[in-house]
Coordinates of N, CA and C in Angstrom, one line a residue:
D759 N 17.0 -35.7 -86.0 CA 15.7 -35.8 -85.3 C 16.2 -37.6 -85.6
N760 N 15.2 -38.8 -84.7 CA 15.4 -39.7 -84.1 C 14.4 -40.7 -84.2
N761 N 14.4 -42.3 -85.2 CA 13.2 -42.7 -85.6 C 13.3 -43.3 -85.0
I762 N 11.8 -44.2 -85.1 CA 11.4 -45.5 -85.1 C 10.4 -45.7 -85.0
L763 N 10.1 -47.6 -85.5 CA 8.1 -47.6 -85.9 C 7.6 -46.9 -84.5
G764 N 6.3 -46.5 -85.2 CA 5.6 -46.9 -84.7 C 4.0 -47.7 -83.1
L765 N 4.6 -49.0 -84.1 CA 4.1 -49.9 -83.0 C 5.3 -50.3 -82.5
D766 N 6.0 -50.4 -82.9 CA 7.3 -51.3 -81.1 C 8.0 -50.0 -80.4
L767 N 7.7 -49.0 -80.6 CA 7.8 -47.4 -79.8 C 5.8 -48.1 -78.4
K768 N 4.9 -48.6 -78.9 CA 3.8 -48.4 -78.2 C 3.9 -50.2 -77.3
A769 N 5.3 -51.0 -78.5 CA 5.0 -52.0 -77.3 C 6.4 -51.6 -75.9
A770 N 6.9 -50.9 -76.5 CA 7.6 -50.2 -75.4 C 7.1 -49.8 -74.0
I771 N 5.8 -49.3 -75.1 CA 4.8 -48.0 -73.7 C 3.9 -49.0 -72.4
N772 N 4.0 -49.9 -73.3 CA 2.6 -50.6 -72.6 C 3.2 -52.0 -71.7
Q773 N 4.6 -52.2 -71.9 CA 5.3 -53.0 -71.4 C 6.6 -53.0 -70.1
T774 N 6.4 -50.8 -70.2 CA 7.0 -50.5 -69.1 C 6.0 -49.1 -68.6
I775 N 4.9 -49.3 -68.7 CA 4.3 -48.1 -68.2 C 3.7 -48.1 -66.8
N776 N 3.1 -50.2 -66.6 CA 2.4 -50.5 -65.3 C 3.6 -50.9 -64.0
F777 N 4.9 -50.4 -64.5 CA 5.6 -50.7 -62.9 C 6.3 -49.2 -62.7
L778 N 6.4 -49.0 -62.8 CA 6.3 -47.4 -62.7 C 5.9 -46.9 -61.0
S779 N 6.9 -45.8 -60.3 CA 6.8 -45.6 -58.9 C 5.4 -44.3 -59.1
D780 N 4.6 -44.2 -57.5 CA 3.2 -43.3 -57.7 C 4.4 -42.8 -56.4
D781 N 5.3 -42.5 -56.1 CA 6.4 -42.2 -54.6 C 6.5 -41.2 -55.6
E782 N 6.1 -39.8 -55.7 CA 6.7 -38.3 -56.2 C 7.8 -38.0 -54.8
V783 N 8.6 -38.4 -53.9 CA 9.4 -38.5 -53.9 C 10.4 -38.7 -54.5
R784 N 9.8 -39.9 -55.1 CA 11.6 -41.0 -55.8 C 10.7 -40.2 -57.4
L785 N 11.0 -39.1 -57.7 CA 10.1 -38.8 -58.8 C 10.9 -39.0 -60.4
A786 N 11.9 -40.3 -60.1 CA 13.2 -40.5 -61.5 C 12.2 -41.9 -61.9
M787 N 11.3 -42.4 -60.6 CA 10.7 -43.5 -61.0 C 9.3 -43.5 -61.3
T788 N 9.2 -42.8 -61.4 CA 7.6 -42.5 -61.7 C 7.5 -41.7 -63.8
G789 N 8.6 -42.1 -63.7 CA 8.8 -41.9 -65.1 C 9.5 -43.0 -65.8
V790 N 9.9 -43.2 -67.3 CA 10.6 -44.0 -68.2 C 11.8 -43.6 -68.4
H791 N 12.8 -44.4 -68.4 CA 13.9 -43.5 -68.0 C 14.1 -43.9 -70.2
I792 N 14.5 -43.7 -71.0 CA 15.0 -43.6 -72.3 C 16.5 -43.4 -72.5
V793 N 16.6 -44.1 -73.0 CA 18.7 -44.3 -73.4 C 18.8 -45.6 -73.8
G794 N 19.0 -44.5 -74.4 CA 21.2 -45.7 -75.7 C 21.2 -44.9 -77.2
S795 N 21.8 -45.7 -78.2 CA 22.2 -45.7 -79.1 C 21.9 -47.0 -80.4
G796 N 21.5 -46.7 -81.6 CA 22.0 -47.7 -82.5 C 20.5 -48.9 -81.7
D797 N 20.9 -49.4 -80.9 CA 19.3 -49.6 -80.0 C 18.7 -49.0 -78.6
I798 N 17.7 -48.9 -78.8 CA 17.4 -47.8 -77.5 C 16.9 -48.2 -76.3
S799 N 16.9 -48.7 -75.3 CA 16.0 -49.1 -73.9 C 15.3 -48.0 -72.6
F800 N 14.4 -49.0 -73.1 CA 13.2 -47.9 -72.1 C 13.0 -48.8 -71.7
E801 N 12.9 -48.0 -69.3 CA 13.3 -49.1 -68.2 C 11.6 -48.7 -67.2
A802 N 11.7 -49.2 -66.8 CA 10.8 -48.5 -65.4 C 10.9 -49.4 -64.3
T803 N 11.0 -48.7 -63.4 CA 10.6 -49.5 -62.2 C 10.0 -49.1 -61.1
N804 N 9.8 -49.8 -60.0 CA 8.9 -49.2 -58.9 C 9.4 -49.5 -57.5
A805 N 11.0 -50.5 -57.4 CA 11.4 -50.2 -57.0 C 11.3 -52.3 -56.6
H806 N 10.4 -52.7 -56.9 CA 10.3 -54.2 -56.7 C 9.9 -54.7 -57.7
I807 N 9.9 -54.3 -58.4 CA 9.8 -55.2 -59.9 C 10.9 -54.0 -61.2
L808 N 11.5 -54.8 -61.6 CA 11.7 -53.8 -62.9 C 11.8 -54.5 -64.9
S809 N 11.6 -53.5 -65.4 CA 11.1 -54.1 -66.7 C 12.1 -52.9 -67.8
V810 N 12.7 -53.9 -68.7 CA 13.9 -53.6 -69.2 C 13.7 -53.8 -71.1
V811 N 13.5 -53.1 -72.3 CA 12.4 -53.5 -73.2 C 14.0 -52.5 -74.4
T812 N 14.2 -53.5 -75.2 CA 14.9 -52.7 -76.2 C 14.4 -52.8 -77.5
K813 N 14.1 -51.9 -78.4 CA 13.9 -51.9 -79.6 C 15.1 -51.2 -80.2
Q814 N 14.6 -51.5 -81.9 CA 15.6 -51.4 -82.7 C 15.7 -49.4 -82.7
Y815 N 16.5 -48.5 -83.6 CA 15.7 -47.5 -83.1 C 17.5 -46.9 -83.5
D816 N 17.2 -45.6 -85.3 CA 17.7 -44.4 -85.5 C 17.8 -43.6 -85.5
G817 N 19.3 -43.3 -84.8 CA 19.4 -42.2 -84.1 C 19.6 -41.4 -83.4
V818 N 20.5 -40.9 -82.6 CA 21.8 -40.3 -81.6 C 21.7 -41.3 -80.5
E819 N 22.4 -40.7 -79.7 CA 22.5 -40.8 -78.0 C 21.0 -40.2 -77.7
L820 N 20.8 -40.6 -76.5 CA 19.4 -40.7 -75.8 C 19.9 -40.9 -74.6
D821 N 19.7 -39.8 -73.2 CA 19.4 -40.1 -71.8 C 18.6 -39.7 -71.3
Y822 N 16.8 -39.6 -70.9 CA 15.9 -39.2 -70.5 C 15.2 -39.3 -70.2
I823 N 14.2 -38.5 -69.4 CA 13.2 -39.7 -68.5 C 11.5 -38.9 -68.5
E824 N 11.0 -39.8 -69.9 CA 9.8 -39.2 -69.6 C 8.3 -40.4 -68.7
T825 N 8.0 -38.6 -69.0 CA 6.7 -38.5 -67.9 C 5.3 -39.7 -68.4
S826 N 5.1 -41.0 -67.6 CA 3.9 -42.0 -67.7 C 2.8 -41.2 -69.0
K827 N 2.1 -40.2 -68.5 CA 1.1 -39.0 -69.2 C 2.0 -38.8 -70.4
T828 N 2.0 -38.4 -71.1 CA 3.2 -38.5 -72.5 C 2.8 -39.6 -73.1
L829 N 3.6 -40.6 -71.9 CA 3.5 -41.7 -73.0 C 2.7 -42.6 -72.7
R830 N 1.4 -42.2 -72.7 CA 0.1 -42.9 -72.1 C -0.5 -41.9 -73.3
G831 N -0.7 -40.7 -73.7 CA -0.6 -39.9 -74.7 C -0.2 -40.2 -76.2
I832 N 1.1 -41.1 -76.3 CA 1.7 -41.5 -77.5 C 1.3 -42.8 -78.2
G833 N 0.7 -43.9 -77.4 CA 0.2 -44.4 -77.4 C -0.9 -44.9 -77.7
R834 N -2.4 -43.6 -77.5 CA -3.1 -43.6 -78.1 C -3.6 -42.9 -79.2
L835 N -2.1 -42.3 -79.5 CA -1.9 -41.5 -80.8 C -1.6 -42.9 -82.0
I836 N -0.8 -43.2 -81.6 CA 0.1 -44.8 -82.8 C -1.2 -45.7 -82.9
G837 N -2.1 -46.3 -82.2 CA -2.9 -46.7 -81.6 C -2.8 -48.1 -83.3
K838 N -3.2 -48.7 -83.8 CA -3.0 -49.6 -84.5 C -1.8 -50.1 -86.0
S839 N -1.7 -48.1 -85.9 CA -0.6 -47.9 -87.0 C 1.1 -48.0 -86.6
N840 N 1.4 -48.8 -87.6 CA 2.6 -49.1 -87.7 C 3.5 -47.1 -88.3
V841 N 2.9 -46.1 -88.0 CA 3.9 -45.6 -88.5 C 4.8 -44.4 -87.7
E842 N 6.1 -44.3 -88.6 CA 7.1 -43.5 -88.3 C 7.1 -42.3 -87.0
V843 N 7.3 -42.9 -86.1 CA 7.5 -41.8 -85.2 C 9.0 -40.9 -85.1
Q844 N 9.3 -39.3 -85.1 CA 10.3 -38.6 -85.4 C 9.8 -38.6 -83.9
F845 N 11.7 -37.9 -83.2 CA 11.4 -37.4 -81.8 C 12.8 -36.8 -82.3
G846 N 13.2 -35.7 -81.4 CA 14.1 -35.0 -81.2 C 14.5 -34.3 -79.7
R847 N 15.2 -33.8 -79.2 CA 15.6 -33.4 -78.2 C 15.9 -31.6 -77.9
E848 N 15.9 -30.9 -77.6 CA 16.0 -29.5 -77.3 C 16.1 -28.7 -75.3
G849 N 16.7 -29.2 -75.7 CA 16.7 -28.6 -73.7 C 16.6 -29.9 -73.7
D850 N 15.7 -29.5 -71.8 CA 15.2 -30.4 -71.2 C 13.5 -30.8 -71.7
W851 N 13.7 -30.3 -73.1 CA 12.4 -30.9 -73.6 C 12.5 -32.2 -74.9
T852 N 11.3 -32.8 -74.4 CA 11.4 -33.6 -76.1 C 10.3 -33.8 -77.3
I853 N 10.3 -33.7 -78.3 CA 9.4 -32.2 -79.3 C 8.9 -34.7 -80.4
Y854 N 7.5 -34.9 -80.2 CA 7.2 -35.5 -81.2 C 6.3 -35.7 -82.0
E855 N 6.8 -35.9 -83.0 CA 6.0 -36.1 -84.4 C 5.5 -36.9 -84.9
I856 N 3.6 -37.6 -84.4 CA 3.6 -38.2 -85.4 C 1.8 -38.1 -85.9
D857 N 1.9 -39.0 -87.4 CA 1.8 -38.2 -88.2 C 1.2 -36.8 -88.5
N858 N 0.6 -36.0 -88.1 CA 0.0 -34.4 -88.3 C 0.5 -34.2 -86.9
T859 N 0.9 -35.0 -86.0 CA 1.0 -34.2 -84.8 C 1.8 -34.0 -84.1
T860 N 1.8 -32.9 -83.4 CA 3.6 -33.3 -82.5 C 3.4 -33.1 -81.3
I861 N 3.8 -33.6 -80.4 CA 4.2 -33.1 -78.6 C 5.3 -32.6 -78.2
Y862 N 4.6 -31.9 -77.4 CA 6.0 -31.5 -76.5 C 6.2 -31.0 -75.0
S863 N 6.9 -32.6 -74.7 CA 7.2 -33.3 -73.6 C 8.6 -32.0 -72.4
R864 N 8.4 -32.3 -71.7 CA 9.7 -31.1 -70.8 C 9.7 -32.9 -70.2
S865 N 11.3 -33.1 -70.0 CA 11.5 -34.5 -69.0 C 11.1 -34.1 -67.9
Y866 N 11.4 -35.2 -66.5 CA 11.9 -34.8 -65.1 C 13.6 -34.4 -65.6
D867 N 13.6 -33.3 -64.6 CA 14.7 -33.6 -64.3 C 15.9 -33.7 -62.4
A868 N 16.0 -35.3 -63.4 CA 16.2 -36.2 -61.9 C 17.1 -37.1 -62.1
T869 N 17.9 -37.9 -61.7 CA 18.8 -39.2 -62.0 C 18.1 -40.5 -61.8
F870 N 18.1 -41.5 -62.9 CA 18.0 -42.9 -63.2 C 18.9 -43.5 -62.2
P871 N 17.6 -44.3 -61.4 CA 18.4 -45.6 -60.9 C 20.0 -46.1 -61.5
N872 N 20.8 -46.6 -61.3 CA 21.6 -47.5 -62.2 C 21.1 -48.8 -61.9
I873 N 20.9 -49.4 -63.6 CA 19.1 -50.5 -63.5 C 21.9 -51.8 -63.4
D874 N 22.1 -51.8 -63.4 CA 23.1 -52.1 -63.8 C 23.8 -53.0 -62.1
A875 N 23.0 -51.9 -61.4 CA 23.2 -52.7 -60.0 C 22.5 -53.1 -59.1
V876 N 21.3 -53.6 -59.5 CA 20.8 -55.0 -59.1 C 20.8 -56.1 -60.4
I877 N 21.0 -56.0 -61.3 CA 20.8 -56.8 -62.3 C 21.7 -58.2 -62.1
P878 N 22.1 -59.0 -61.2 CA 22.4 -60.0 -61.0 C 23.9 -60.8 -62.2
E879 N 24.8 -61.0 -61.9 CA 25.9 -61.3 -62.3 C 26.4 -62.9 -62.2
G880 N 27.2 -63.8 -62.4 CA 27.4 -64.9 -62.7 C 26.1 -66.3 -63.4
S881 N 26.8 -67.2 -63.2 CA 26.8 -68.6 -63.7 C 25.0 -68.1 -62.8
S882 N 23.2 -68.8 -63.3 CA 22.8 -68.6 -63.1 C 21.7 -70.5 -63.3
Y883 N 20.9 -70.9 -62.1 CA 20.2 -72.0 -63.1 C 19.0 -71.5 -63.8
N884 N 19.0 -72.5 -65.2 CA 18.1 -71.7 -66.2 C 16.7 -72.6 -66.3
L885 N 15.6 -71.7 -65.1 CA 14.4 -73.1 -65.0 C 13.2 -72.1 -66.0
I886 N 12.6 -73.6 -67.3 CA 12.1 -73.6 -67.9 C 10.7 -74.0 -67.5
V887 N 9.4 -72.4 -68.0 CA 7.9 -73.3 -67.0 C 7.3 -72.6 -68.4
N888 N 5.7 -73.2 -68.0 CA 4.6 -72.8 -68.5 C 4.4 -71.7 -68.5
R889 N 4.4 -70.6 -68.9 CA 4.0 -69.4 -68.7 C 2.3 -69.1 -68.1
K890 N 1.9 -70.4 -68.9 CA -0.3 -69.6 -68.3 C -0.2 -71.3 -66.6
E891 N 0.8 -71.8 -66.9 CA 0.6 -72.5 -65.3 C 0.6 -72.1 -64.4
L892 N 2.1 -71.5 -64.7 CA 2.6 -71.1 -63.2 C 1.8 -69.9 -63.3
I893 N 1.2 -68.8 -63.7 CA 0.1 -67.8 -63.0 C -1.2 -68.3 -62.3
N894 N -1.4 -69.4 -62.7 CA -2.9 -70.6 -62.1 C -1.7 -70.9 -60.9
K895 N -0.4 -71.4 -60.9 CA -0.3 -71.9 -59.7 C -0.1 -70.7 -58.7
L896 N 1.0 -69.9 -59.0 CA 0.2 -68.4 -58.2 C -1.2 -68.1 -57.3
K897 N -2.2 -67.8 -58.2 CA -3.5 -68.0 -58.1 C -3.7 -68.3 -56.7
L898 N -3.8 -69.9 -56.9 CA -3.7 -71.5 -56.1 C -3.3 -70.1 -55.2
A899 N -1.7 -70.7 -55.1 CA -1.3 -70.2 -53.4 C -1.4 -68.6 -53.1
K900 N -2.6 -68.2 -53.6 CA -2.6 -65.9 -53.5 C -4.0 -66.8 -52.2
V901 N -4.4 -67.8 -52.6 CA -5.0 -67.5 -51.5 C -4.8 -67.9 -49.9
F902 N -3.9 -68.3 -49.7 CA -3.6 -68.9 -48.6 C -2.3 -67.7 -48.0
A903 N -2.5 -66.6 -48.9 CA -1.5 -65.8 -49.0 C -1.4 -64.9 -47.6
D904 N -0.4 -64.2 -47.7 CA -0.9 -62.7 -46.2 C -1.1 -62.0 -47.2
E905 N -2.7 -61.6 -47.0 CA -3.4 -59.9 -47.7 C -2.4 -59.3 -47.4
T906 N -1.6 -58.4 -46.1 CA -1.0 -58.0 -46.8 C 1.0 -57.4 -47.7
T907 N 1.4 -58.7 -47.6 CA 2.0 -58.7 -47.8 C 2.3 -59.3 -48.9
N908 N 1.3 -60.1 -49.2 CA 1.3 -61.1 -50.7 C 2.4 -62.3 -51.1
A909 N 2.9 -62.0 -49.0 CA 4.1 -63.2 -49.7 C 3.9 -64.5 -50.1
V910 N 5.3 -65.5 -51.5 CA 4.9 -66.4 -51.8 C 6.1 -67.0 -51.3
E911 N 7.0 -67.6 -51.5 CA 7.9 -68.9 -51.3 C 7.8 -69.5 -52.5
F912 N 9.5 -69.8 -53.1 CA 9.4 -70.9 -54.4 C 10.7 -71.7 -53.7
N913 N 10.2 -73.4 -53.7 CA 11.5 -74.0 -53.3 C 11.9 -74.3 -54.8
F914 N 12.7 -73.9 -55.4 CA 13.2 -74.6 -56.7 C 14.5 -75.7 -56.4
S915 N 13.6 -76.8 -56.7 CA 14.4 -78.1 -56.9 C 13.9 -79.2 -57.6
E916 N 13.8 -80.2 -57.4 CA 13.3 -81.5 -58.6 C 12.2 -81.0 -59.5
N917 N 10.8 -80.0 -58.5 CA 10.0 -79.6 -59.2 C 10.0 -78.1 -58.2
M918 N 9.1 -77.4 -59.0 CA 9.1 -76.2 -58.5 C 7.6 -76.0 -57.3
C919 N 7.5 -76.0 -56.7 CA 7.1 -75.4 -54.9 C 6.5 -74.3 -54.5
I920 N 5.3 -73.9 -54.4 CA 5.0 -72.8 -54.3 C 4.3 -72.5 -52.9
K921 N 4.7 -72.3 -52.2 CA 4.0 -72.3 -50.3 C 3.7 -71.1 -50.2
A922 N 2.5 -71.1 -49.8 CA 2.6 -69.3 -48.8 C 1.6 -69.2 -48.1
K923 N 1.3 -68.9 -47.1 CA 1.3 -69.2 -45.6 C 0.3 -67.6 -45.3
D924 N 0.0 -68.0 -44.3 CA -1.3 -66.3 -43.5 C -1.1 -67.1 -41.7
I925 N -0.3 -65.8 -41.4 CA 0.1 -66.2 -39.6 C -0.7 -66.4 -38.9
D926 N -1.8 -64.9 -39.6 CA -2.1 -64.5 -38.1 C -4.2 -65.1 -38.2
H927 N -4.0 -65.6 -40.0 CA -5.7 -66.0 -40.0 C -5.2 -67.6 -39.6
G928 N -3.9 -68.6 -39.8 CA -3.7 -69.8 -39.0 C -4.4 -70.5 -40.6
R929 N -3.9 -70.5 -41.7 CA -3.3 -71.1 -43.1 C -3.2 -70.9 -43.3
A930 N -3.1 -72.5 -45.2 CA -0.8 -72.0 -45.2 C -1.8 -73.6 -46.0
G931 N -0.9 -73.4 -47.6 CA -0.9 -74.2 -48.8 C 0.5 -74.0 -50.0
Q932 N 0.0 -74.9 -51.3 CA 1.0 -74.7 -51.7 C 1.0 -75.5 -52.8
A933 N 1.1 -74.9 -54.1 CA 1.6 -75.7 -55.2 C 2.2 -76.1 -55.7
E934 N 2.6 -77.2 -56.7 CA 3.4 -77.8 -57.9 C 3.3 -77.9 -59.0
M935 N 4.5 -77.7 -59.6 CA 4.6 -77.4 -61.0 C 5.4 -78.3 -61.7
E936 N 5.8 -79.0 -62.4 CA 6.2 -79.4 -63.5 C 7.7 -78.5 -64.5
Y937 N 9.6 -78.2 -64.5 CA 9.8 -77.9 -65.2 C 9.9 -78.7 -66.6
D938 N 10.3 -77.6 -67.8 CA 10.3 -78.3 -68.9 C 11.9 -78.9 -69.2
S939 N 12.0 -79.8 -69.7 CA 13.4 -81.1 -69.4 C 14.5 -80.7 -70.5
K940 N 14.3 -79.5 -70.3 CA 15.6 -78.3 -71.1 C 16.7 -77.9 -69.6
S941 N 15.6 -77.7 -68.8 CA 15.4 -77.2 -67.5 C 16.8 -77.3 -66.8
E942 N 17.8 -76.1 -66.2 CA 19.2 -76.3 -65.3 C 18.9 -76.2 -63.7
I943 N 18.6 -77.2 -63.0 CA 17.6 -77.7 -61.5 C 19.0 -78.1 -61.1
P944 N 18.4 -76.6 -59.7 CA 19.2 -76.9 -58.9 C 19.4 -77.9 -57.5
E945 N 20.5 -78.7 -57.3 CA 21.3 -79.6 -56.2 C 20.5 -79.8 -55.8
N946 N 20.6 -79.0 -55.0 CA 20.7 -78.7 -53.0 C 19.0 -77.8 -53.0
G947 N 18.5 -77.4 -54.1 CA 17.1 -76.8 -53.8 C 17.7 -75.5 -53.9
I948 N 17.4 -73.8 -54.1 CA 16.7 -72.5 -53.8 C 15.8 -72.1 -53.8
K949 N 15.5 -71.6 -52.4 CA 14.8 -71.2 -52.1 C 14.3 -69.5 -51.4
V950 N 13.7 -69.2 -52.6 CA 12.9 -67.8 -52.6 C 11.9 -66.6 -52.7
G951 N 11.8 -66.0 -51.9 CA 10.7 -65.5 -51.4 C 10.2 -64.3 -52.4
F952 N 8.8 -64.3 -53.1 CA 8.5 -63.2 -54.1 C 7.4 -62.3 -53.2
S953 N 6.7 -61.5 -53.6 CA 5.2 -60.8 -53.7 C 4.6 -61.7 -55.3
E954 N 3.5 -62.1 -54.8 CA 2.3 -62.6 -55.9 C 2.1 -61.7 -57.0
K955 N 1.7 -60.7 -56.7 CA 1.4 -59.3 -56.8 C 2.0 -59.1 -57.9
Y956 N 3.3 -58.8 -57.6 CA 5.0 -57.8 -58.4 C 4.7 -59.4 -59.8
L957 N 5.1 -60.7 -59.3 CA 5.1 -61.7 -60.0 C 3.8 -62.2 -61.0
Q958 N 2.9 -62.0 -60.7 CA 2.1 -61.7 -61.4 C 2.2 -61.5 -62.3
M959 N 2.3 -59.6 -62.1 CA 2.6 -58.3 -62.8 C 3.5 -58.3 -64.7
L960 N 4.5 -59.3 -63.3 CA 5.3 -59.7 -65.3 C 5.3 -60.9 -66.0
L961 N 4.5 -62.1 -65.4 CA 4.2 -63.2 -66.4 C 3.2 -62.9 -67.0
N962 N 2.7 -61.6 -66.7 CA 0.7 -61.2 -67.7 C 1.6 -59.8 -68.7
N963 N 3.3 -59.8 -68.6 CA 2.9 -58.0 -69.0 C 4.5 -59.4 -70.8
I964 N 4.1 -60.7 -71.0 CA 4.6 -61.4 -72.0 C 3.3 -61.9 -72.5
D965 N 3.4 -62.5 -73.2 CA 2.4 -63.7 -74.2 C 2.8 -64.6 -74.3
D966 N 4.8 -64.6 -74.0 CA 5.6 -65.9 -74.7 C 4.7 -67.3 -74.0
E967 N 4.7 -69.0 -74.3 CA 3.9 -69.4 -74.0 C 5.0 -70.2 -72.8
E968 N 6.5 -70.2 -72.7 CA 7.2 -70.4 -72.5 C 8.2 -69.2 -71.5
V969 N 8.9 -69.5 -70.1 CA 9.3 -67.7 -70.1 C 11.0 -69.1 -68.8
V970 N 11.3 -68.3 -69.0 CA 12.9 -68.8 -68.0 C 13.4 -67.8 -67.0
L971 N 13.1 -68.4 -66.0 CA 13.9 -68.1 -64.8 C 14.8 -68.4 -64.8
E972 N 15.5 -67.0 -64.6 CA 17.0 -67.3 -64.5 C 16.9 -66.8 -62.5
V973 N 18.1 -68.9 -61.6 CA 17.5 -68.2 -60.2 C 19.2 -68.3 -60.1
Y974 N 19.3 -67.4 -59.2 CA 20.9 -67.6 -58.7 C 21.2 -68.2 -57.5
R975 N 20.8 -66.6 -55.9 CA 21.3 -67.7 -54.6 C 19.4 -67.3 -54.2
E976 N 19.7 -67.4 -53.3 CA 18.2 -67.0 -52.3 C 17.9 -65.4 -52.2
D977 N 18.8 -64.6 -52.2 CA 19.2 -63.4 -51.8 C 19.0 -62.5 -52.7
R978 N 19.2 -63.3 -54.2 CA 19.2 -62.8 -55.5 C 18.1 -62.2 -56.0
P979 N 18.1 -61.9 -56.4 CA 16.5 -61.1 -58.0 C 16.7 -62.3 -58.8
V980 N 15.6 -63.2 -59.6 CA 15.2 -63.2 -60.3 C 15.0 -63.1 -61.7
I981 N 15.1 -62.8 -62.6 CA 15.5 -62.5 -64.4 C 14.1 -64.0 -64.7
I982 N 13.2 -62.6 -65.6 CA 13.0 -63.5 -65.9 C 13.4 -62.2 -68.3
R983 N 13.0 -63.0 -68.6 CA 14.3 -62.4 -70.3 C 12.5 -63.4 -71.2
S984 N 12.1 -62.8 -72.2 CA 11.5 -62.6 -73.5 C 12.2 -62.2 -75.0
E985 N 11.9 -62.0 -75.9 CA 12.9 -61.7 -76.9 C 13.2 -60.9 -76.6
D986 N 12.0 -59.4 -76.4 CA 13.6 -57.9 -76.0 C 12.4 -57.4 -74.9
I987 N 12.4 -58.2 -74.1 CA 12.5 -57.8 -72.8 C 13.6 -58.4 -72.0
L988 N 13.9 -57.0 -70.8 CA 14.3 -58.2 -68.8 C 13.4 -57.7 -68.7
M989 N 13.3 -58.7 -67.5 CA 12.3 -58.6 -66.5 C 13.4 -58.4 -64.8
L990 N 13.0 -58.3 -64.2 CA 14.1 -58.5 -62.8 C 12.6 -58.3 -61.8
I991 N 12.1 -58.9 -60.4 CA 11.5 -59.7 -59.6 C 12.4 -59.2 -57.9
M992 N 12.3 -58.4 -56.9 CA 13.9 -58.4 -56.3 C 12.7 -59.2 -55.3
P993 N 13.6 -59.8 -54.4 CA 13.4 -60.8 -53.9 C 13.0 -60.5 -52.4
I994 N 11.5 -61.5 -51.3 CA 11.8 -61.1 -50.0 C 11.6 -61.6 -49.6
I995 N 11.7 -61.2 -47.1 CA 11.6 -62.2 -46.9 C 10.7 -62.3 -46.4
I996 N 10.2 -64.0 -46.0 CA 9.2 -65.3 -45.9 C 9.4 -65.1 -43.9
R997 N 7.9 -64.2 -43.5 CA 7.8 -64.4 -42.0 C 7.2 -66.1 -41.4
N998 N 8.0 -66.4 -41.1 CA 8.1 -67.3 -40.6 C 7.3 -67.6 -38.3
G999 N 7.0 -68.9 -38.3 CA 5.7 -68.3 -37.5 C 5.0 -70.1 -36.7

């Protein structure tokens, strides 16, 4: 059997469950990929954003996709108790033991996307910002954003400038904020477009006072890291007019 602390498992569930796709054509992305040995990773993506949570774990190597329904049920059973959860694989089934409750769950017969293919490599600019301030600036920019795309454009230069516009309704606005002094600021500036909706989801997924944005190029994803979480948001094209 494999063992993991209940609160670790519940935290991993809470930090991945909202990032799943609801597109049943992409069956693998409607569940959480549980993979690893020694350390175990919980991976979730809807093709726009990605969350990878890594927890300490005592057991054999795992590689399967768990359903969201099962994981929500496990989270409710754990509650606030740090009970040790035992689980093991038998063919396509996973058996979870939580206190005196046994759950049998059949995993998806699907292949999870290779997340290494989308995680940028090489050097990045690490920009440190206050998480709550960034959330508030995004809310201000959202007022001017296109209601269909929720698109906002970030200009990472001396300050962070967040622009939004709705061409069809003739409105535009922007919000600015400063980085922490330890940030590595791009000399020539980097502009990247994001979905405000998905970026808010990432920022609300962690409790850190400050976050580090790993910025690479205009056409590359941006990574946000926390203690045991790696999150990624894909760039989008901003429509000019």
